[in-house]
PDB file of N, CA and C in Angstrom:
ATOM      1  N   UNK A  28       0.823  -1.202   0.000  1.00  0.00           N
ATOM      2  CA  UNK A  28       0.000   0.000   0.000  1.00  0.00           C
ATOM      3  C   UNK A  28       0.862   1.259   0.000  1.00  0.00           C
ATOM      4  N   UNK A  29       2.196   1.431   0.556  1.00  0.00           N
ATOM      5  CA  UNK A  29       3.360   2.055   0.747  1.00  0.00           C
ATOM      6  C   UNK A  29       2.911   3.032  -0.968  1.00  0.00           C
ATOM      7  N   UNK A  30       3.270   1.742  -1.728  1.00  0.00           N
ATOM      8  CA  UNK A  30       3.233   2.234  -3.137  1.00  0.00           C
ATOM      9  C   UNK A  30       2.785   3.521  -3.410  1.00  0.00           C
ATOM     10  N   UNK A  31       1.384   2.985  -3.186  1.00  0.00           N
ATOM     11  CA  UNK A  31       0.129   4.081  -3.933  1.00  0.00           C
ATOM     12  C   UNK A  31       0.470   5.390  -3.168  1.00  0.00           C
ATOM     13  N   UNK A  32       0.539   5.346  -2.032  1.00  0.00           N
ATOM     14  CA  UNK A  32       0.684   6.433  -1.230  1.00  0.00           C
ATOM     15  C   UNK A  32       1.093   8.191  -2.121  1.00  0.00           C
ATOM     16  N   UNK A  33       2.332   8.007  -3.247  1.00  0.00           N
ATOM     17  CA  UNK A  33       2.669   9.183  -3.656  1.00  0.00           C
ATOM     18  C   UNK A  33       1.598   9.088  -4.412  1.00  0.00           C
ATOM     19  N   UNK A  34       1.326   8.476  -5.155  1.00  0.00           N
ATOM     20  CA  UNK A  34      -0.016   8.462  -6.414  1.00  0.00           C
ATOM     21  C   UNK A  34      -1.117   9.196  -5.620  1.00  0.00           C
ATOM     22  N   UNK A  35      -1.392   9.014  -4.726  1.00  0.00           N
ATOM     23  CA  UNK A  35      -2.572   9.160  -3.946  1.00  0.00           C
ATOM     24  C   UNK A  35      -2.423  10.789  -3.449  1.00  0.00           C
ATOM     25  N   UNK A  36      -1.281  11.512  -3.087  1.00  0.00           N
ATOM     26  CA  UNK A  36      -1.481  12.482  -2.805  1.00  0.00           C
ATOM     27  C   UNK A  36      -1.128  13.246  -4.773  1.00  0.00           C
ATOM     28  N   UNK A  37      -0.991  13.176  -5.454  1.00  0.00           N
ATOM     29  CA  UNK A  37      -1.347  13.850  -6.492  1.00  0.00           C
ATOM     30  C   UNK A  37      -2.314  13.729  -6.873  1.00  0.00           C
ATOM     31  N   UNK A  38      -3.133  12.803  -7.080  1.00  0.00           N
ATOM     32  CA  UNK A  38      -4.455  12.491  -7.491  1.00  0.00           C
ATOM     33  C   UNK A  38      -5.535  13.819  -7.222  1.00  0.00           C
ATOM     34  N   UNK A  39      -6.444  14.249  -8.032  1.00  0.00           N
ATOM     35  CA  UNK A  39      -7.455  15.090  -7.797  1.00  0.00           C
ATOM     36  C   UNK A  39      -8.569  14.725  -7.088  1.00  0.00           C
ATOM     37  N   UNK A  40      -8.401  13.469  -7.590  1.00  0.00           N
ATOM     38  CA  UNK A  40      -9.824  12.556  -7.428  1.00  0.00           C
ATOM     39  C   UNK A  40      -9.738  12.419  -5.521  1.00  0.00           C
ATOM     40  N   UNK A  41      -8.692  12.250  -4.916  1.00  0.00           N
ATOM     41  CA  UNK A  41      -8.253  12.252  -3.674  1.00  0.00           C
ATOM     42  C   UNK A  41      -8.507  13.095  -2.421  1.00  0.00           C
ATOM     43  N   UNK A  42      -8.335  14.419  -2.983  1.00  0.00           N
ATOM     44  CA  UNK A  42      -7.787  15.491  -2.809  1.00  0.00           C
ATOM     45  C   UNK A  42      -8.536  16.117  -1.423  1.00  0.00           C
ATOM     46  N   UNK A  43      -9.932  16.206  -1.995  1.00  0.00           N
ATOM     47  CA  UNK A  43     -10.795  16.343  -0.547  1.00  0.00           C
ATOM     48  C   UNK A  43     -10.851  15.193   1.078  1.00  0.00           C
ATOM     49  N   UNK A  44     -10.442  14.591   0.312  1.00  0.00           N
ATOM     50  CA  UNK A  44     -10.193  13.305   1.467  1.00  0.00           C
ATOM     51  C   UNK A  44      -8.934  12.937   2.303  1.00  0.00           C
ATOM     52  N   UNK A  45      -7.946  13.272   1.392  1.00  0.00           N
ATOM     53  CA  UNK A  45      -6.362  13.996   2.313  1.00  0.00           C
ATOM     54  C   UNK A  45      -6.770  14.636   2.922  1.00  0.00           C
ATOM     55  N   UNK A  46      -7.326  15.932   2.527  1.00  0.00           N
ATOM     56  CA  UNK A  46      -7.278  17.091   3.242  1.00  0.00           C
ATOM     57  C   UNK A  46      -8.255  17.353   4.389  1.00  0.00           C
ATOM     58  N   UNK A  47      -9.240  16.860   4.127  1.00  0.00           N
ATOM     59  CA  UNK A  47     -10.179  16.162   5.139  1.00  0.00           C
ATOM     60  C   UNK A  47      -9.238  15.793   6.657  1.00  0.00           C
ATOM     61  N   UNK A  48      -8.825  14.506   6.084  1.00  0.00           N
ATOM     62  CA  UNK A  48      -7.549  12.952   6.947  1.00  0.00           C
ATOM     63  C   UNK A  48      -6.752  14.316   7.916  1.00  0.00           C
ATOM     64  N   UNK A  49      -6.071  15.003   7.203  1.00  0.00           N
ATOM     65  CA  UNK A  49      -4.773  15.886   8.035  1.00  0.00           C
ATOM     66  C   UNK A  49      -5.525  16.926   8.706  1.00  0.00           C
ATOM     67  N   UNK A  50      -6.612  17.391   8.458  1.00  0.00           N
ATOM     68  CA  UNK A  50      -7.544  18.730   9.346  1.00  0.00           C
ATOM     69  C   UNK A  50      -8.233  18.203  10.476  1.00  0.00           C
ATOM     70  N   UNK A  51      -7.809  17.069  10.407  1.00  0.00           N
ATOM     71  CA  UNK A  51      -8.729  16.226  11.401  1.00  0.00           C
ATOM     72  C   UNK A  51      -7.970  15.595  12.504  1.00  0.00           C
ATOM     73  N   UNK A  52      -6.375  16.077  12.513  1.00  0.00           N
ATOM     74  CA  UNK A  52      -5.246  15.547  13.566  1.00  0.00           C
ATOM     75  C   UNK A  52      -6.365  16.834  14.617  1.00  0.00           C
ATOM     76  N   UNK A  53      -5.298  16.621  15.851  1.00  0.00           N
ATOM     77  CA  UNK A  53      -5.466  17.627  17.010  1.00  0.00           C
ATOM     78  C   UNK A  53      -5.132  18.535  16.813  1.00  0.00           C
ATOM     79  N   UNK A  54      -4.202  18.784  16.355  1.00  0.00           N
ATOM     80  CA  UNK A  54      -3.113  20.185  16.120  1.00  0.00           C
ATOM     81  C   UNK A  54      -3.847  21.357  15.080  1.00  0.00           C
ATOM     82  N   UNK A  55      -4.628  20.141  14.099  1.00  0.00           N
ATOM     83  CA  UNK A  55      -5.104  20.831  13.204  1.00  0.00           C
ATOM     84  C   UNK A  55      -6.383  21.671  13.576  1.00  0.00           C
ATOM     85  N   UNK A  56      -7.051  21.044  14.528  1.00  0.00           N
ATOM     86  CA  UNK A  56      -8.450  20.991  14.950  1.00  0.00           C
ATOM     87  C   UNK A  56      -8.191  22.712  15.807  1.00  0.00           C
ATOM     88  N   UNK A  57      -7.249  22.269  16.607  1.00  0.00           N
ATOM     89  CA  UNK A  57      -7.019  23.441  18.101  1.00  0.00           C
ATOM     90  C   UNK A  57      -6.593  24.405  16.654  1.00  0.00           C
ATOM     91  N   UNK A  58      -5.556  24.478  16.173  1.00  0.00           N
ATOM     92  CA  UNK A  58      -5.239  25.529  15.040  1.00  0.00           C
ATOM     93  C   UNK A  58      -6.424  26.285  14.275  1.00  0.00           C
ATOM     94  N   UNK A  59      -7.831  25.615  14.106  1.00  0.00           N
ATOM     95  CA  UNK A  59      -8.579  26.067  13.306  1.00  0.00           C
ATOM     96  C   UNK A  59      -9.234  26.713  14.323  1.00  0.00           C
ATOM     97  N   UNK A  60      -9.478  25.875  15.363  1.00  0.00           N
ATOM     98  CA  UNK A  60     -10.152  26.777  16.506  1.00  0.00           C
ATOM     99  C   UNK A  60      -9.860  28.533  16.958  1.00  0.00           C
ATOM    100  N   UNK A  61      -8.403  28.946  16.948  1.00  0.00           N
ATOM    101  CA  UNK A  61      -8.081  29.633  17.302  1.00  0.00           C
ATOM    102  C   UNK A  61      -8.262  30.220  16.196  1.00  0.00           C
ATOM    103  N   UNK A  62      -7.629  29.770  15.044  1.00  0.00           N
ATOM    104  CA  UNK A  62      -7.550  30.701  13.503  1.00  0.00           C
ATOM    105  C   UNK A  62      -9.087  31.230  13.299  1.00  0.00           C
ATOM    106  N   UNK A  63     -10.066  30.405  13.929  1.00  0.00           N
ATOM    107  CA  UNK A  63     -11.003  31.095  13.567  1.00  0.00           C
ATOM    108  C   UNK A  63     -11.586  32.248  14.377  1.00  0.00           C
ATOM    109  N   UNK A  64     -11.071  32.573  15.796  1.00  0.00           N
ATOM    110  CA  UNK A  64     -11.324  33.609  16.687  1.00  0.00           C
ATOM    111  C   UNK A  64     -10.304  34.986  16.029  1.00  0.00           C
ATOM    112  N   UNK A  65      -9.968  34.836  15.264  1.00  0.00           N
ATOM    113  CA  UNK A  65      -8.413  35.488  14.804  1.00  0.00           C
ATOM    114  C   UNK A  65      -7.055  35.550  15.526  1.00  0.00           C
ATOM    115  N   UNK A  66      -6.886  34.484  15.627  1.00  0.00           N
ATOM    116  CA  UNK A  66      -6.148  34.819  16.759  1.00  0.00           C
ATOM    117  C   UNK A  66      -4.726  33.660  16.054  1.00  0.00           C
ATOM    118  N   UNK A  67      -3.734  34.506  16.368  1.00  0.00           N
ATOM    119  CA  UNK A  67      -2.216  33.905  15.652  1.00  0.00           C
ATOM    120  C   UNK A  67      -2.032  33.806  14.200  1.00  0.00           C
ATOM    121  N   UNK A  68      -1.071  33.620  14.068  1.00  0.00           N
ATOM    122  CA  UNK A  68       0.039  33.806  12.257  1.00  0.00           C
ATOM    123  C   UNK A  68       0.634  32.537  12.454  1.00  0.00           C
ATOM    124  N   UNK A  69      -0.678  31.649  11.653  1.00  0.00           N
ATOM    125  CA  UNK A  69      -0.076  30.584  11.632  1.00  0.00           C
ATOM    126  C   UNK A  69       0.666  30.442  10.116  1.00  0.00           C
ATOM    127  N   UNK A  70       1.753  28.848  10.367  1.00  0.00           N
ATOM    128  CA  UNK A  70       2.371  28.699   9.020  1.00  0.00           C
ATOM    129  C   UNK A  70       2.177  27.146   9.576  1.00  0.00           C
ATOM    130  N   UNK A  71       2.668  26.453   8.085  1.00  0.00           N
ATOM    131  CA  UNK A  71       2.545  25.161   8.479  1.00  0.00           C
ATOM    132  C   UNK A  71       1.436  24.255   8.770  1.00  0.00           C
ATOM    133  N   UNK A  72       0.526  25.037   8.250  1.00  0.00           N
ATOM    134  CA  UNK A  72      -0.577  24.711   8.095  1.00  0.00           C
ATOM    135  C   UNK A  72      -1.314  23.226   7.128  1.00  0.00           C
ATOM    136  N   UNK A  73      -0.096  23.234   6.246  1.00  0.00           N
ATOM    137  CA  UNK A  73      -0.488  21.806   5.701  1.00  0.00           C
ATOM    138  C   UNK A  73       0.793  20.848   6.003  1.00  0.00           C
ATOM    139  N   UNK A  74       0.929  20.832   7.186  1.00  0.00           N
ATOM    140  CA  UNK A  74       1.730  19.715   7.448  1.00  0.00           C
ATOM    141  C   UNK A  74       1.091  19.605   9.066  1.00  0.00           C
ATOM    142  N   UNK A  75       2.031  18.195   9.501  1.00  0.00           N
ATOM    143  CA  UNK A  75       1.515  17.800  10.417  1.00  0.00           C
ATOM    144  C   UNK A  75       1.623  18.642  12.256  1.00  0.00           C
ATOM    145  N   UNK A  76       2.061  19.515  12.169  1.00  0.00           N
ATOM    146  CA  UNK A  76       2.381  20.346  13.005  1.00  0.00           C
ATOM    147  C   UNK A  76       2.213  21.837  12.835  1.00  0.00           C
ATOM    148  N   UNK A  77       0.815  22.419  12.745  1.00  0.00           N
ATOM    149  CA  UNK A  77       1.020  24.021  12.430  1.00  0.00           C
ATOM    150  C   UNK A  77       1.573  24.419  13.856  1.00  0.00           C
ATOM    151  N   UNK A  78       2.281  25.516  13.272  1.00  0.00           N
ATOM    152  CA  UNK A  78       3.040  26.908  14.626  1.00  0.00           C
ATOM    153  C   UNK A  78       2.552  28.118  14.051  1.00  0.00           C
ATOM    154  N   UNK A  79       2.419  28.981  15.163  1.00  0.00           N
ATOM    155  CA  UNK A  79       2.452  30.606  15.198  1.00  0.00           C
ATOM    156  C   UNK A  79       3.988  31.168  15.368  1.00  0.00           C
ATOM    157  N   UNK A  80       3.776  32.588  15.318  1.00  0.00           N
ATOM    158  CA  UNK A  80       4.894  33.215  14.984  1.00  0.00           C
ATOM    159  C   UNK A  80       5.143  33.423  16.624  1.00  0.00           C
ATOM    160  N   UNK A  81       6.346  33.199  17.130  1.00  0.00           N
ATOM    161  CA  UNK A  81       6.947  33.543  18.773  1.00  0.00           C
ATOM    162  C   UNK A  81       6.429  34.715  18.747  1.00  0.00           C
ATOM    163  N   UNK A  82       5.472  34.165  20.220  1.00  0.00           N
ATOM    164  CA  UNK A  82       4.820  35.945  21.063  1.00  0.00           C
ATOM    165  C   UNK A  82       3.508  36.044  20.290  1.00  0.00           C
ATOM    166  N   UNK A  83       2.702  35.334  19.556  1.00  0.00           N
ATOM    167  CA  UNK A  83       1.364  35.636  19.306  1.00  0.00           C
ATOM    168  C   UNK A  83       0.725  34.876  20.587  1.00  0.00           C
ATOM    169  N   UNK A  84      -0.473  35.345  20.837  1.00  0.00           N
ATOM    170  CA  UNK A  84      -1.201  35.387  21.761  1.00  0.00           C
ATOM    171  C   UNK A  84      -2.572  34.319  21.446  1.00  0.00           C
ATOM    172  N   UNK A  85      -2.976  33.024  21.919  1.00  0.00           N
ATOM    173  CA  UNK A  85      -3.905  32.251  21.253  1.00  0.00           C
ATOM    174  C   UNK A  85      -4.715  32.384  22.827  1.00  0.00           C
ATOM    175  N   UNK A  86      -6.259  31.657  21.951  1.00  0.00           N
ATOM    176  CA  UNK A  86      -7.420  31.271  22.770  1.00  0.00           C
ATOM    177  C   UNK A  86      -7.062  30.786  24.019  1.00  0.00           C
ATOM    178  N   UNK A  87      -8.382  31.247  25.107  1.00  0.00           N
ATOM    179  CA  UNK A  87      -8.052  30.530  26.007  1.00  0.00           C
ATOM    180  C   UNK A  87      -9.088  30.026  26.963  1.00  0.00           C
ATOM    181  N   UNK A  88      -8.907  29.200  27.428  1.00  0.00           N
ATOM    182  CA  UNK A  88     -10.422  28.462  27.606  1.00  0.00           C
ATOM    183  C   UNK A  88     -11.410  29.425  28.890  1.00  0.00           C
ATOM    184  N   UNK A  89     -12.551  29.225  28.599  1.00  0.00           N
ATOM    185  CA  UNK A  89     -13.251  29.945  29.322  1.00  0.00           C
ATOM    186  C   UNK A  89     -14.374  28.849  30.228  1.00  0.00           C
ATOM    187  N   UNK A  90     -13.939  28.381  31.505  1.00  0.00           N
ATOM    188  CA  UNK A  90     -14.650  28.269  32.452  1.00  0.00           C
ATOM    189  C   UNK A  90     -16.220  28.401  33.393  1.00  0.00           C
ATOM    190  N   UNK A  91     -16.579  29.393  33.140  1.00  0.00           N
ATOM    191  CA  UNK A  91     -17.949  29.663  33.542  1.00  0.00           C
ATOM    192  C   UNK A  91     -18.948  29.133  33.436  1.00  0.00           C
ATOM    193  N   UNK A  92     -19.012  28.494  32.299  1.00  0.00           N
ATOM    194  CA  UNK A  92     -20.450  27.365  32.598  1.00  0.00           C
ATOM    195  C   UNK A  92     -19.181  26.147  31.949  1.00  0.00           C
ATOM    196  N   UNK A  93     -18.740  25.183  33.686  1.00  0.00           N
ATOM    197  CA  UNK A  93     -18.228  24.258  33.320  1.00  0.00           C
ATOM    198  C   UNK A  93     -18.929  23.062  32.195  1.00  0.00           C
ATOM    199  N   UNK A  94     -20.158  23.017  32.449  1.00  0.00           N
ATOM    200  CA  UNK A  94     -20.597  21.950  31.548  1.00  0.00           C
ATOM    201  C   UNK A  94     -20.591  22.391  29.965  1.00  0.00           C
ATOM    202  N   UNK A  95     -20.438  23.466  29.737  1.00  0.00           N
ATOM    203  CA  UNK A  95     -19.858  24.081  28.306  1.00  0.00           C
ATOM    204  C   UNK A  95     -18.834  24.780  28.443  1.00  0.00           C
ATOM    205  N   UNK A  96     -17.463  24.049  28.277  1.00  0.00           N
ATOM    206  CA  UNK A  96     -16.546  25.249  28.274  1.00  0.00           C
ATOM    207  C   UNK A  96     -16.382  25.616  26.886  1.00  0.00           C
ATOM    208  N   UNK A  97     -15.610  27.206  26.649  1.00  0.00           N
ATOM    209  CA  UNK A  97     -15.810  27.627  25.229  1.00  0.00           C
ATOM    210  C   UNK A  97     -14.224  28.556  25.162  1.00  0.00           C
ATOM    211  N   UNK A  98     -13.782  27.917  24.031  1.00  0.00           N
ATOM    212  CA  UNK A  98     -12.451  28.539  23.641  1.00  0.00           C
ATOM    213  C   UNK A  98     -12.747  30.281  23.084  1.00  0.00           C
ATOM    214  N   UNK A  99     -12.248  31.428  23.896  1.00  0.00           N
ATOM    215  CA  UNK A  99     -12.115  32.746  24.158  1.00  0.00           C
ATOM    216  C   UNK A  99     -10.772  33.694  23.659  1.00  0.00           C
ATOM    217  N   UNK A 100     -11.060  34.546  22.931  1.00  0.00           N
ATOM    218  CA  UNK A 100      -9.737  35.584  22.989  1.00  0.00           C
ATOM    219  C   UNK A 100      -9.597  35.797  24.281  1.00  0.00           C
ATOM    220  N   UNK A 101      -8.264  35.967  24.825  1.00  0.00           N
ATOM    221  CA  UNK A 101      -7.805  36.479  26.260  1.00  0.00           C
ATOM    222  C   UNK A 101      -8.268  38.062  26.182  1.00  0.00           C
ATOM    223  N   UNK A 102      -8.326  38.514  27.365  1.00  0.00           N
ATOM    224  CA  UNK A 102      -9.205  40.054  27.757  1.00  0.00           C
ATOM    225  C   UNK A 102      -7.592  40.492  27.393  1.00  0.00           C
ATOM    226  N   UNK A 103      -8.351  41.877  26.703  1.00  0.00           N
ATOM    227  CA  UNK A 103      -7.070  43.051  26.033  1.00  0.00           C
ATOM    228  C   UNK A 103      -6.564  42.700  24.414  1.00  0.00           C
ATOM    229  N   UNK A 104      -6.766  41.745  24.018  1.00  0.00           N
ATOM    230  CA  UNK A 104      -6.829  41.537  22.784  1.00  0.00           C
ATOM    231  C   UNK A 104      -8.015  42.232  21.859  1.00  0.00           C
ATOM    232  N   UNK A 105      -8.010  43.079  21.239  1.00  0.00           N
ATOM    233  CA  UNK A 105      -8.899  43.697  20.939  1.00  0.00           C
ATOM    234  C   UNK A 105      -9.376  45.053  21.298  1.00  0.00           C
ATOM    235  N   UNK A 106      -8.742  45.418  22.581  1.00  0.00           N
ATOM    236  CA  UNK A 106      -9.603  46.032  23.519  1.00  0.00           C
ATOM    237  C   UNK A 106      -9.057  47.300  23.451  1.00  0.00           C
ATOM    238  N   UNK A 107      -7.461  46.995  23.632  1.00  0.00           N
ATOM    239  CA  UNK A 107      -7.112  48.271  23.802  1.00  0.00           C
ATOM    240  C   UNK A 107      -5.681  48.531  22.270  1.00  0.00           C
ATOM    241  N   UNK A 108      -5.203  49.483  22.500  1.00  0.00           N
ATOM    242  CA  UNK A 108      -4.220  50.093  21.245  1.00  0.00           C
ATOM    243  C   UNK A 108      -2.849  50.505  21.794  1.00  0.00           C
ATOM    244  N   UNK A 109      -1.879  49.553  21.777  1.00  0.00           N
ATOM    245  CA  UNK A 109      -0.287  49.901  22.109  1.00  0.00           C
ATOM    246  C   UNK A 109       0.275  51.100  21.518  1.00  0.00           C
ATOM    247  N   UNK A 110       0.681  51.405  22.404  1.00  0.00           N
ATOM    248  CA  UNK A 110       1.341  52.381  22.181  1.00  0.00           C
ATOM    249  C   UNK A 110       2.836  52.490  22.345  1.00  0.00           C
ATOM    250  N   UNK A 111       4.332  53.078  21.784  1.00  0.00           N
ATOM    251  CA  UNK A 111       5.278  52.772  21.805  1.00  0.00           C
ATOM    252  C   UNK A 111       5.909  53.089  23.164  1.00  0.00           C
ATOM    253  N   UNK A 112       5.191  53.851  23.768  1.00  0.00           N
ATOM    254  CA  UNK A 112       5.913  54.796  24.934  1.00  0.00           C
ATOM    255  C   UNK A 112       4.929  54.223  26.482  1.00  0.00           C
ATOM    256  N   UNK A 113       3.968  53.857  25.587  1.00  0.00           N
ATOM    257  CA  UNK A 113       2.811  52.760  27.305  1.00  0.00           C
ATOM    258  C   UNK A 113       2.863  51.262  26.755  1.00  0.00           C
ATOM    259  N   UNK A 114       3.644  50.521  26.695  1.00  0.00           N
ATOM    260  CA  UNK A 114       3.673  49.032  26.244  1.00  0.00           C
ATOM    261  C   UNK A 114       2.444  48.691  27.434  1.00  0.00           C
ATOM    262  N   UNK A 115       1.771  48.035  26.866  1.00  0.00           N
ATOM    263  CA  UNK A 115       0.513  47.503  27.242  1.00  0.00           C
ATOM    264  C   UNK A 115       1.041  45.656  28.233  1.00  0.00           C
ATOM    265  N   UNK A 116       0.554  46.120  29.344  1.00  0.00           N
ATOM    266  CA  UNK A 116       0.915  44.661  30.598  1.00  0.00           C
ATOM    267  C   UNK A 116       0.335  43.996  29.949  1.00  0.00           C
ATOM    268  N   UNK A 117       0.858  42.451  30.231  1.00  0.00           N
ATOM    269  CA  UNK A 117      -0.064  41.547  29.753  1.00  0.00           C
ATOM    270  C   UNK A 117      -0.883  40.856  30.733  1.00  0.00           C
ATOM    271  N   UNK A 118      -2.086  40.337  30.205  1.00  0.00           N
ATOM    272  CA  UNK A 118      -3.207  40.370  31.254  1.00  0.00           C
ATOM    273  C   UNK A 118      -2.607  39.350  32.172  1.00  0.00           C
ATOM    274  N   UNK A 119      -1.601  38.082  31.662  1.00  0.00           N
ATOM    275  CA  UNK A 119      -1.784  36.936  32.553  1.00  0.00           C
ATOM    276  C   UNK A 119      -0.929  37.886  33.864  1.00  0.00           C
ATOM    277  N   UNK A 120       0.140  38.673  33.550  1.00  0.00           N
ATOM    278  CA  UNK A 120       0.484  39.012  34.255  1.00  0.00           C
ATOM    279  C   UNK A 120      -0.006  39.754  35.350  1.00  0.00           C
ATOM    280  N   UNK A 121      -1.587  40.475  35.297  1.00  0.00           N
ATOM    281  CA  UNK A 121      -2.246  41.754  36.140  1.00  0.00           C
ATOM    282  C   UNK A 121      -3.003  40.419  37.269  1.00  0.00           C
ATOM    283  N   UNK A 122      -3.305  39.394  36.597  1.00  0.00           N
ATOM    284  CA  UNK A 122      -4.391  38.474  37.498  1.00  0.00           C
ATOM    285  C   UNK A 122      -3.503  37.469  38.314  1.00  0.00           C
TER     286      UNK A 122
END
């Protein structure tokens, strides 16, 4: 089966079903999660390990109704506007 394997990722006929197979690891799943709050610069996206760029800031789980927890932008993302001369604390650090 080794064989087919390269055949199989050129194939068209395939194509939705690879891509399907690899969006469907963990990495991929948590990656889309966040990518879809806007949150991080991801790369590596079609391989088996996406990363963000060092120092982006991702989701973070939100607690409050334990029986639904729900993946959240962290507070200050959004909120407020850096400035060069007031570098903005970061929240994990204020709590």
């Amino acid at each position: 089966m080794a064989f087919k394997i390269p055949r199989l990722r050129r194939s068209h006929k395939f194509r939705y079903a690879r891509v399907e197979w690899q969006v469907g690891t963990t990495l991929q799943l948590q990656r889309m999660a966040h990518e879809n709050l806007g949150l991080g610069t991801w790369t590596n996206t079609d391989e088996g390990v996406p990363v963000t760029e060092l120092g982006d800031r991702i989701g973070m789980l939100d607690v409050r109704d334990v029986k639904h927890p729900r993946l959240v932008k962290p507070p200050g993302i959004m909120d407020s506007v850096e400035t060069d001369n007031e570098p903005e604390l970061d929240w994990y650090e204020k709590n």
